[in-house]
């Protein structure tokens, strides 16, 4: 029994040392993966759904900030396109309002 516990302690120590290099990574995702693997090896109970939900929330935040940056970068082109489309629709409504009883196919 003592050999069993000694073996478990040695294996856990080796795994901890081996995985600690992953956990010290600069990349947050690598650090979380290392932590999850370490907890699984040690047999600690973990809520994996909560960890995944937190990671998805962080990714959504990151991409929403990037999307805002891209949207602001292309805003002049977007606004030009929208204003051109609105001008066309307003011109069509005005031309149709000028026609009397006769309506061409665009105004019917």
Coordinates of C-alpha atoms in Angstrom, one line a residue:
X1 CA 0.0 0.0 0.0
X2 CA 2.9 2.4 0.8
X3 CA 4.4 1.6 -2.6
X4 CA 1.1 2.4 -4.3
X5 CA 0.8 5.8 -2.6
X6 CA 4.5 6.5 -3.3
X7 CA 3.9 5.7 -6.9
X8 CA 0.9 7.9 -7.1
X9 CA 2.7 10.8 -5.5
X10 CA 5.7 10.4 -7.8
X11 CA 3.4 10.2 -10.9
X12 CA 1.5 13.2 -9.8
X13 CA 4.7 15.1 -9.2
X14 CA 6.1 14.2 -12.6
X15 CA 2.8 15.1 -14.3
X16 CA 2.6 18.4 -12.4
X17 CA 6.1 19.3 -13.3
X18 CA 5.5 18.3 -16.9
X19 CA 2.2 20.1 -17.2
X20 CA 3.4 23.2 -15.3
X21 CA 5.3 24.3 -18.4
X22 CA 2.0 24.3 -20.3
X23 CA 0.3 26.2 -17.5
X24 CA 3.0 28.9 -17.5
X25 CA 2.3 29.7 -21.2
X26 CA 1.5 33.2 -22.2
X27 CA -1.5 32.1 -24.1
X28 CA -4.6 32.0 -21.8
X29 CA -6.1 29.1 -23.7
X30 CA -3.0 26.9 -23.2
X31 CA -3.0 27.8 -19.5
X32 CA -6.7 26.8 -19.1
X33 CA -6.1 23.5 -21.0
X34 CA -3.2 22.7 -18.8
X35 CA -5.3 23.4 -15.7
X36 CA -8.2 21.3 -16.9
X37 CA -5.8 18.4 -17.7
X38 CA -4.1 18.7 -14.3
X39 CA -7.4 18.7 -12.5
X40 CA -8.6 15.7 -14.5
X41 CA -5.4 13.8 -13.7
X42 CA -5.6 14.6 -10.0
X43 CA -9.2 13.5 -10.0
X44 CA -10.7 16.8 -8.8
X45 CA -14.3 17.5 -9.7
X46 CA -14.6 20.4 -12.2
X47 CA -17.5 22.0 -13.9
X48 CA -16.3 21.8 -17.5
X49 CA -19.5 23.4 -18.9
X50 CA -18.8 26.5 -16.8
X51 CA -15.2 26.7 -18.0
X52 CA -16.3 26.3 -21.6
X53 CA -19.0 29.0 -21.1
X54 CA -16.5 31.4 -19.7
X55 CA -14.1 30.8 -22.6
X56 CA -16.9 31.3 -25.1
X57 CA -17.9 34.6 -23.4
X58 CA -14.3 35.8 -23.5
X59 CA -14.1 34.9 -27.2
X60 CA -17.4 36.7 -28.0
X61 CA -16.1 39.8 -26.2
X62 CA -12.8 39.7 -28.2
X63 CA -14.6 39.4 -31.5
X64 CA -17.2 42.0 -30.8
X65 CA -14.5 44.5 -30.1
X66 CA -12.7 43.5 -33.3
X67 CA -16.1 43.8 -35.2
X68 CA -16.6 47.3 -33.8
X69 CA -13.2 48.3 -35.0
X70 CA -13.9 47.0 -38.5
X71 CA -17.3 48.6 -38.6
X72 CA -15.9 52.0 -37.7
X73 CA -13.1 51.5 -40.3
X74 CA -15.6 50.9 -43.1
X75 CA -18.4 53.2 -41.8
X76 CA -17.9 55.9 -44.6
X77 CA -18.4 53.2 -47.3
X78 CA -21.4 51.8 -45.5
X79 CA -23.0 55.2 -45.1
X80 CA -22.4 56.1 -48.7
X81 CA -24.0 52.9 -49.8
X82 CA -27.0 53.4 -47.5
X83 CA -27.5 57.1 -48.5
X84 CA -27.3 56.2 -52.3
X85 CA -30.0 53.5 -51.8
X86 CA -32.2 55.9 -49.8
X87 CA -31.8 58.6 -52.6
X88 CA -32.9 56.0 -55.2
X89 CA -36.0 55.0 -53.2
X90 CA -36.9 58.6 -52.5
X91 CA -36.5 59.6 -56.2
X92 CA -38.7 56.7 -57.2
X93 CA -41.4 57.7 -54.7
X94 CA -41.2 61.3 -55.9
X95 CA -41.4 60.3 -59.6
X96 CA -44.4 58.1 -58.9
X97 CA -46.1 60.8 -57.0
X98 CA -45.8 63.2 -60.0
X99 CA -47.5 60.7 -62.3
X100 CA -51.3 61.2 -62.6
X101 CA -53.6 58.4 -63.4
X102 CA -51.1 56.7 -65.6
X103 CA -48.5 54.7 -63.6
X104 CA -45.6 53.0 -65.2
X105 CA -44.6 49.4 -64.1
X106 CA -42.2 50.7 -61.5
X107 CA -44.9 52.6 -59.6
X108 CA -47.7 50.0 -59.7

